[in-house]
Coordinates of C-alpha atoms and ligand atoms in Angstrom, one line a residue:
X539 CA 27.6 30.6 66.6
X540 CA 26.2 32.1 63.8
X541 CA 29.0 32.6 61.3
X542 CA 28.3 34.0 58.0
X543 CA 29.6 34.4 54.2
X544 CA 30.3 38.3 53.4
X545 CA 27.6 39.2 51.0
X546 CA 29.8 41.4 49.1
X547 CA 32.2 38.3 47.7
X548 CA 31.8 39.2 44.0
X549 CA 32.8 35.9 42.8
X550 CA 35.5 32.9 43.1
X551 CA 38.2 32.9 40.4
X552 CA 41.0 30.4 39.9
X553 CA 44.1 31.9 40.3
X554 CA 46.2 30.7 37.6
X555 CA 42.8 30.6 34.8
X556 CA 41.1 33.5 35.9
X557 CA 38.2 31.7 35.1
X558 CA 35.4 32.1 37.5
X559 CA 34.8 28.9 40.0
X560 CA 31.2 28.1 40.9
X561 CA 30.3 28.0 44.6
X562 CA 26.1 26.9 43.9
X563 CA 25.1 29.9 46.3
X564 CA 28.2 29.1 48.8
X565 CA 26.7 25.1 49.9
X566 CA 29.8 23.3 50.1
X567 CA 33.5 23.9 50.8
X568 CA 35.6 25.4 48.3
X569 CA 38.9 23.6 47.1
X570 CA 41.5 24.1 44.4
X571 CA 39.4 25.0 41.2
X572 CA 39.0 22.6 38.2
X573 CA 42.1 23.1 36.6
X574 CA 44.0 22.1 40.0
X575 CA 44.9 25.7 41.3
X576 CA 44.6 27.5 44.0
X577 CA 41.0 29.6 44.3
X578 CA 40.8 33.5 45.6
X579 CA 38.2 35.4 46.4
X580 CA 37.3 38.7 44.7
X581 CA 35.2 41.0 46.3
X582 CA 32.9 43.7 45.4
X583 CA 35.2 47.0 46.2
X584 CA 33.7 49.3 44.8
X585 CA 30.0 48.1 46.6
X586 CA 32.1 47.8 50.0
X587 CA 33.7 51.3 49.7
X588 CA 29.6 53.0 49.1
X589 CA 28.3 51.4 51.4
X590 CA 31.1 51.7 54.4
X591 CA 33.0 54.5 53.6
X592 CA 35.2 55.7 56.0
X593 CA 33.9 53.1 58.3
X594 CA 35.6 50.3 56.5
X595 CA 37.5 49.0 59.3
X596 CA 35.5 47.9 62.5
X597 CA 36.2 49.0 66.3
X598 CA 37.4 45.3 66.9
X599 CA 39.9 43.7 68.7
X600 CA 42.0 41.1 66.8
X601 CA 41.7 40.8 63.0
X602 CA 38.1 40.8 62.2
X603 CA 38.9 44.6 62.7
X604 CA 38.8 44.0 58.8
X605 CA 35.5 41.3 58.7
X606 CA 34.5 44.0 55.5
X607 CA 37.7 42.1 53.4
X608 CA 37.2 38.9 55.0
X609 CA 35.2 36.4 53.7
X610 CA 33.4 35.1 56.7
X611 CA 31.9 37.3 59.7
X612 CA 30.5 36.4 63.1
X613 CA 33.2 34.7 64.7
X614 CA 33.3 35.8 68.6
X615 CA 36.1 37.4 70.3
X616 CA 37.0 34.3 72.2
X617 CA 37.7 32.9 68.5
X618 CA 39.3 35.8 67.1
X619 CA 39.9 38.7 69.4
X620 CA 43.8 37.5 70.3
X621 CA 45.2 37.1 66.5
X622 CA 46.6 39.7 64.7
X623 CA 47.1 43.0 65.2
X624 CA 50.6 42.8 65.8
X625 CA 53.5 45.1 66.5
X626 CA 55.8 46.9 64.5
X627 CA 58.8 48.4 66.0
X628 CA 61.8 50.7 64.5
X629 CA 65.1 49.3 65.7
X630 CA 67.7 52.6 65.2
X631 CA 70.7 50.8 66.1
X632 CA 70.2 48.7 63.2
X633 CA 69.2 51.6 61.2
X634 CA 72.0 53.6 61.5
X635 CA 74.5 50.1 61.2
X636 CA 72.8 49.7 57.9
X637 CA 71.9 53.2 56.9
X638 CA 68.6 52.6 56.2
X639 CA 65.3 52.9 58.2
X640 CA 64.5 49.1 59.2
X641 CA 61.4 48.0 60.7
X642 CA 60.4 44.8 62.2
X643 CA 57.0 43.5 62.4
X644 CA 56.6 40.7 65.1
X645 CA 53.9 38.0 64.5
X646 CA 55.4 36.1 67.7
X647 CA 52.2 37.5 69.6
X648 CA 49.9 35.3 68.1
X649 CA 48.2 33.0 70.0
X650 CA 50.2 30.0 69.1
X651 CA 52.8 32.1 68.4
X652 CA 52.9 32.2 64.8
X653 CA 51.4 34.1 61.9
X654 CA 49.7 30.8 60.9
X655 CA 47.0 31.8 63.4
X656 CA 45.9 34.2 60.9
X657 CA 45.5 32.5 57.8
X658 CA 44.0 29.3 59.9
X659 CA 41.7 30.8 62.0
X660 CA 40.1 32.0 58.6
X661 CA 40.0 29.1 56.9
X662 CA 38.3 27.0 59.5
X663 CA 35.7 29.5 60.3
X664 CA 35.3 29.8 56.7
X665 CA 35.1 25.9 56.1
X666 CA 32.8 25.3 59.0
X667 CA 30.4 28.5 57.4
X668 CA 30.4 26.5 54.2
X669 CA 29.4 23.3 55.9
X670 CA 32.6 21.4 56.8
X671 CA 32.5 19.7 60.4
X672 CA 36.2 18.6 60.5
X673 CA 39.6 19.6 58.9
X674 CA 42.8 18.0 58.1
X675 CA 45.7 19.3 56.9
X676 CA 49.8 18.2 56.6
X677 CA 52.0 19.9 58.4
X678 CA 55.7 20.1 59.5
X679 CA 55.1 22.7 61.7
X680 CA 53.1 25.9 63.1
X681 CA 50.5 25.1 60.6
X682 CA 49.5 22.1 62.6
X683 CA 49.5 23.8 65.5
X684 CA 46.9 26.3 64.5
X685 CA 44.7 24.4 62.6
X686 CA 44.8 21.9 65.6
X687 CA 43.5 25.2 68.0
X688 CA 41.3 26.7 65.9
X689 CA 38.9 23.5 65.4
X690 CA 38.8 23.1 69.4
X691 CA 38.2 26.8 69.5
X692 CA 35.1 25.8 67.1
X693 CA 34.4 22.8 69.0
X694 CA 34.8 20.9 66.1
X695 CA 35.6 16.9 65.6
X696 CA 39.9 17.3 66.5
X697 CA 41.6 18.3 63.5
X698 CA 43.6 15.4 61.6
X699 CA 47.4 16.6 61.8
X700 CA 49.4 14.5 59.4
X701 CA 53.4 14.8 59.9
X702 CA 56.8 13.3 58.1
X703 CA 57.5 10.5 60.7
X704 CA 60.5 11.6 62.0
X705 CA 58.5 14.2 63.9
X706 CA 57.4 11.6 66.1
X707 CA 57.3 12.9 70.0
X708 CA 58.8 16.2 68.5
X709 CA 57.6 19.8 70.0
X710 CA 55.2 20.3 66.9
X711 CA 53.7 16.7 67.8
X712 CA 53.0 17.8 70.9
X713 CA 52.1 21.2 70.5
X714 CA 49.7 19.8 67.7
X715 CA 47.8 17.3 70.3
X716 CA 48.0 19.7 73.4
X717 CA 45.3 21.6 71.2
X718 CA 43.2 19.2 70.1
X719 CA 44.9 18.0 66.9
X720 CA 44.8 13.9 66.2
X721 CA 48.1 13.4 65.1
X722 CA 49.5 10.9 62.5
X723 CA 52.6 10.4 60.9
X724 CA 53.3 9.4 57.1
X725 CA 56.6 9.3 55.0
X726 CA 60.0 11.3 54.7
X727 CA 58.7 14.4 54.0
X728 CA 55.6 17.0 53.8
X729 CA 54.7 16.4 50.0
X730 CA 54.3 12.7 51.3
X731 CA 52.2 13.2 54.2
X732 CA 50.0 15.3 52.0
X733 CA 49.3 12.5 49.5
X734 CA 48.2 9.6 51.9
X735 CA 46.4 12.6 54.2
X736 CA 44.3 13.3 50.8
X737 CA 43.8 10.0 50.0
X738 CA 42.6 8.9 53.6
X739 CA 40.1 11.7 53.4
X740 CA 38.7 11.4 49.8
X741 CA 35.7 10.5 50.7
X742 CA 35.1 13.0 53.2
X743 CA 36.2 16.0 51.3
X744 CA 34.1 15.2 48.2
X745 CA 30.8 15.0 50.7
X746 CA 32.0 18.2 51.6
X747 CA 32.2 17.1 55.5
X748 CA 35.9 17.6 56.0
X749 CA 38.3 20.5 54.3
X750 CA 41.7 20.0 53.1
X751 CA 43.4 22.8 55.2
X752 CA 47.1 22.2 52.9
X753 CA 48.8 25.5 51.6
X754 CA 46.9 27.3 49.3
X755 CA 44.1 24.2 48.9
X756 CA 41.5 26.5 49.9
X757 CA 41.2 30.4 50.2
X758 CA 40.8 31.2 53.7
X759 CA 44.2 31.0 54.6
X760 CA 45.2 33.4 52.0
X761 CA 42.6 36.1 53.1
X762 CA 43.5 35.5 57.0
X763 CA 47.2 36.1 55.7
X764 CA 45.9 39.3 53.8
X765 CA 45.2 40.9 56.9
X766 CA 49.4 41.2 57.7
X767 CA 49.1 43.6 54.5
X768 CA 46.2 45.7 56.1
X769 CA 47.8 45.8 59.3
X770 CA 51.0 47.4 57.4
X771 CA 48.8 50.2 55.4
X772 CA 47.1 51.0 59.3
X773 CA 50.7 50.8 60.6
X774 CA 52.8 52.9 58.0
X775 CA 49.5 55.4 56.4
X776 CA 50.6 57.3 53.8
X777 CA 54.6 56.7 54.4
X778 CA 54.7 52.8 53.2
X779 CA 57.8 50.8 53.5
X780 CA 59.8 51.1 50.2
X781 CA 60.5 47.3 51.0
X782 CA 58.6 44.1 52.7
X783 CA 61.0 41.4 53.1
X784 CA 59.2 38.1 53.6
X785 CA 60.3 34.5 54.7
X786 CA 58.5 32.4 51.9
X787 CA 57.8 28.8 51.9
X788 CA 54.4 28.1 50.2
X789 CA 54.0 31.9 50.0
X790 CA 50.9 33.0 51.8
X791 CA 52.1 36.0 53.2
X792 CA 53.9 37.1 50.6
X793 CA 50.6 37.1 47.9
X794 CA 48.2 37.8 50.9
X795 CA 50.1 40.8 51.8
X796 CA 50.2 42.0 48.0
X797 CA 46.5 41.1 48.1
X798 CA 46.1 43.8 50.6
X799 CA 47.7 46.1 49.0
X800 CA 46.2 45.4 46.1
X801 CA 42.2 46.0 47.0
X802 CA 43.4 48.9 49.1
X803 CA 44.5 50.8 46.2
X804 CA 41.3 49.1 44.5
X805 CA 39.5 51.0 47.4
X806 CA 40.9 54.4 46.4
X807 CA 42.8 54.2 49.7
X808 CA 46.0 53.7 48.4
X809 CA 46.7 56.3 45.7
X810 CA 46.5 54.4 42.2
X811 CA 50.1 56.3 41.4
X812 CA 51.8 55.7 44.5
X813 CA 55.2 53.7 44.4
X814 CA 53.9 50.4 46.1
X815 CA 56.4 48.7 48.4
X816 CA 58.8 46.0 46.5
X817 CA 58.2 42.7 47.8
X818 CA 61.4 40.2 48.1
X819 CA 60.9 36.5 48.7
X820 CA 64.0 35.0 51.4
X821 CA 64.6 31.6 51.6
X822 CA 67.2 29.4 52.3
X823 CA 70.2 28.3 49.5
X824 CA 69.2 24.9 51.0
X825 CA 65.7 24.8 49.8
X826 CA 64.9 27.9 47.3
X827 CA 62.8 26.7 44.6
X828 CA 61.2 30.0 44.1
X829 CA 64.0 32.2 44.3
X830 CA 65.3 29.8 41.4
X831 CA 62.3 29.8 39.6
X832 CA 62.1 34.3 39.5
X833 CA 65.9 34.1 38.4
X834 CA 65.2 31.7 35.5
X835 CA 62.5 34.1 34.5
X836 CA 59.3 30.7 34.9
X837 CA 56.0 31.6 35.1
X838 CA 55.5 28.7 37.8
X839 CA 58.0 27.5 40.4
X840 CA 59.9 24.3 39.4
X841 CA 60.2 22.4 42.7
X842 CA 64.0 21.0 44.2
X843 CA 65.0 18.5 46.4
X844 CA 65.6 20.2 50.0
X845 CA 68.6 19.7 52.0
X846 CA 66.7 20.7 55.1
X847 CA 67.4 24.3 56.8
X848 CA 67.2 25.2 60.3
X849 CA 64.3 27.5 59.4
X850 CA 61.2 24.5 59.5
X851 CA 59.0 27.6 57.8
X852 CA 61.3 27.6 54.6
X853 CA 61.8 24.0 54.1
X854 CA 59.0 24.1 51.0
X855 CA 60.7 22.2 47.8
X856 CA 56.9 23.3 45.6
X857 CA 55.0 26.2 45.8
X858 CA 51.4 25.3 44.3
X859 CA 51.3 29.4 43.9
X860 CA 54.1 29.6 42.7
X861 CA 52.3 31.5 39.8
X862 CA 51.2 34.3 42.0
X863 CA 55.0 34.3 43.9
X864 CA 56.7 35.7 40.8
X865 CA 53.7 37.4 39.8
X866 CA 53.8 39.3 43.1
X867 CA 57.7 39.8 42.8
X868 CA 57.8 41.0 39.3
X869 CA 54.8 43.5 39.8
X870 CA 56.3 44.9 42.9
X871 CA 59.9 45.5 41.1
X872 CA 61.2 42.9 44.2
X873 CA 63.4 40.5 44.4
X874 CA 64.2 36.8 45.3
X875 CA 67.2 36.0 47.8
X876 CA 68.5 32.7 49.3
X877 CA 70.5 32.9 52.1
X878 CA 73.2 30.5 53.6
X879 CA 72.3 29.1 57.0
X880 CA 75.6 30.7 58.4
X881 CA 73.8 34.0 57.5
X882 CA 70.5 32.9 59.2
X883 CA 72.6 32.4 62.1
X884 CA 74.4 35.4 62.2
X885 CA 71.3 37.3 61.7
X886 CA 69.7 35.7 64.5
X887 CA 72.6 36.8 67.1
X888 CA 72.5 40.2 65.9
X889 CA 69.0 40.8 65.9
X890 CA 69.1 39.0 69.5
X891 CA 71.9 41.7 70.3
X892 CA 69.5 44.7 69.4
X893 CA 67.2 43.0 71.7
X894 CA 64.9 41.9 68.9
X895 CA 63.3 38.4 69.9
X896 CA 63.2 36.7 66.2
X897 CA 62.9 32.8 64.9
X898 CA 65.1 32.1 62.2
X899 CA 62.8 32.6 59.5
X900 CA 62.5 36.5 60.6
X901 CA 66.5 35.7 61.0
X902 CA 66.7 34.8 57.3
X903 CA 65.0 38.4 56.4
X904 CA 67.7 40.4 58.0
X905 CA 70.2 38.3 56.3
X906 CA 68.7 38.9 52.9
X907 CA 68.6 42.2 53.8
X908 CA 72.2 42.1 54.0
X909 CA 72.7 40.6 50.5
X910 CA 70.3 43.4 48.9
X911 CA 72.2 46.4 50.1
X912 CA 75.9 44.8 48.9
X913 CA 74.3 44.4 45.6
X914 CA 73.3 48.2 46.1
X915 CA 69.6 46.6 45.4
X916 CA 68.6 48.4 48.6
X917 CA 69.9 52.1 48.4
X918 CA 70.9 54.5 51.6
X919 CA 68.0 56.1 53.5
X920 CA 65.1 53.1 52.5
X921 CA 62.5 51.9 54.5
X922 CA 62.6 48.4 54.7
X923 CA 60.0 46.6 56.8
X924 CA 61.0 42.7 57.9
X925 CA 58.1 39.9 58.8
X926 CA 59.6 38.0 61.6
X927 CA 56.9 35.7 61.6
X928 CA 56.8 33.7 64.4
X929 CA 57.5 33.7 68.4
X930 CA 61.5 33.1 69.2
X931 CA 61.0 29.7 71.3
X932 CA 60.8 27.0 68.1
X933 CA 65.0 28.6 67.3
X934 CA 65.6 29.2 71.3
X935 CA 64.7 25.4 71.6
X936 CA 66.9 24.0 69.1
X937 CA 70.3 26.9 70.1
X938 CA 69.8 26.6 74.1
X939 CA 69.0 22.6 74.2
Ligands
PLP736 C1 57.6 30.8 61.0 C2 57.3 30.7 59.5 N1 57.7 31.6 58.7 C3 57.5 31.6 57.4 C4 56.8 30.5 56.8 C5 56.5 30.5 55.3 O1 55.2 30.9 55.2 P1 54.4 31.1 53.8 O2 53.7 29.8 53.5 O3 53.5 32.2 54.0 O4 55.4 31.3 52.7 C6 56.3 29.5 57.7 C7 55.6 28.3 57.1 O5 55.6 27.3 57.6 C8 56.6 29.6 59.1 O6 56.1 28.6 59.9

């Protein structure tokens, strides 16, 4: 497969510096830059826009429908073609409940069934364009699971899944190797398995054979994430939402999608004075460090000790971004809202009652949507756009069982 680096990446900038991060001619993986932050690409927009024009997004199924603002081309359909390009769908009852005009976009289609198909299937096709010939990453969840599909899909070496141990002969676990993943367990929690994962592969990383696929450790997953935010400007044209309410844990989708909107006004395809949509970060009271962080006015999120929440996607004590969260939230005039797992729950049954299929981190959006419009934060008539970001079965198997 002949996979290739878009020739119009201007250059590699670390995200908390802004200082530029040297590739040597794209030879070897990219990580987190010196300084220890996360890296994003920045691409030549105004070259892109001369020299495809109207013609900026491909006749393409799947998300490489935008390989022009990805960083790697030439992935196949049987690679790409089934991720992204999901649906968004009015629900009215709800609309006229909450007399606003609420919108849910569903990421359950993915092929694993979770938005993390997006952000993976970038980073391993970008890793493996740059040289790697494995990846590794620690996950508690639907992270695993695509990283673990997207190496087979590759044919790579399996990817190296590294989970808390009490995950042991848990659905991810199994979902993780029924794809290919090698599964191992390590410690209490995520931040654990993450330290002895990057220690085991030290050696491998700095020969630039294997790519630490962890939150925000390389770009790729942001850029894949991006593409939710280009989906949104297809979906909505001209008539944004005035609103995207996003389940954050490490924050991905939330930057990714501000990315997005970013280069597209960048692109001139956004008006430069048009009110941009205000992002809100949701997570759980349980485990909000970056809600608590954008009320205490930090520049960087202070992590918290998690009391575990029923949403597995929230249960993030850190955010290595955390820089770019608030950024993102205080440029977009948004907000940050925790929610109570009795509100996740309740959301869940009503959104199940409109006939909306959602997992409880889509759950917690509706909830926090809730919350904005008592504190009159959301005002009659808005659009308000939610990300239920995964398929319903991880919350179906843990309310039915
Ligand atoms: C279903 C689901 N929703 C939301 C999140 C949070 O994602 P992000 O890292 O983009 O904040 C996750 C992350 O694990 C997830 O699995």
């Amino acid at each position: 497969m002949a996979l290739s680096i878009n020739p119009n990446i201007k250059r590699l900038v670390c995200s908390r510096t802004g200082e530029e991060v040297e590739h040597d001619g794209f030879s070897h993986p990219i990580g987190l830059s010196p300084a220890g932050f996360p890296v994003a690409v920045e691409y030549d927009l105004a070259a892109i826009s001369e020299q495809f024009g109207d013609d900026l997004f491909v006749d393409r199924p799947g998300m490489w429908r935008y390989t022009n603002l990805l960083p790697v081309a030439g992935v196949p359909d049987a690679y790409g073609a089934d991720v992204g390009q999901t649906p968004t769908v009015p629900y009215p009852d709800l609309s006229e409940r909450y007399g606003i005009d609420l919108w849910v976009k569903h990421e359950g289609g993915n092929p694993t069934g979770s938005f993390k198909d997006r952000g993976l299937a970038v980073g391993v096709a970008l890793g493996h364009a740059l040289g790697a010939e494995s990846f590794f990453l620690p996950t508690q969840g639907n992270a695993g699971v695509a990283a673990s599909l997207f190496s087979t899909r590759l044919g790579l070496r399996a990817c190296r899944v590294t989970m808390p141990e009490d995950y042991v002969g848990g659905m991810y676990h199994k979902a993780c190797a029924h794809y290919g993943g090698e599964v191992s367990f390590f410690g209490p929690n995520i931040a654990a398995a993450g330290k002895f994962a990057r220690e085991q592969m030290a050696e491998e990383v700095a020969a630039g054979r294997s790519v630490d696929l962890s939150t925000f450790f390389e770009p790729g997953r942001l850029e894949g994430k991006k593409t939710m935010g280009l989906e949104i400007f297809e979906q909505f044209g001209d008539d944004l939402p005035d609103w995207v309410v996003y389940p954050t844990g490490g924050g991905t989708g939330l930057v990714g999608i501000w990315k997005a909107f970013e280069e597209l006004k960048a692109l001139g395809l956004i008006p430069v004075d048009k009110a941009m949509p205000k992002m809100v970060a949701v997570q759980s009271v349980n485990c909000a460090p970056v809600v608590e962080s954008f009320r205490a006015g930090s520049e960087l999120v202070a992590p918290v000790t998690s009391e575990g929440t029923i949403a597995d996607g929230l249960d993030v004590p850190g955010a290595i971004m955390g820089h770019e969260i608030l950024r993102v939230l205080r440029d977009s005039g948004g907000q940050g809202v925790a929610v109570t797992e009795e509100d996740i729950t309740v959301a869940y049954n009503e959104l199940a009652a409109v006939g909306a299929a959602s997992g409880f981190e889509g759950s917690a959006t509706l909830a926090a949507t809730k919350s904005l419009l008592e504190s009159g934060s959301i005002t009659a008539g808005e659009k308000v756009l939610l990300l239920n970001t995964n398929s319903p079965w991880v919350a179906l198997s843990k309310t039915l069982s």
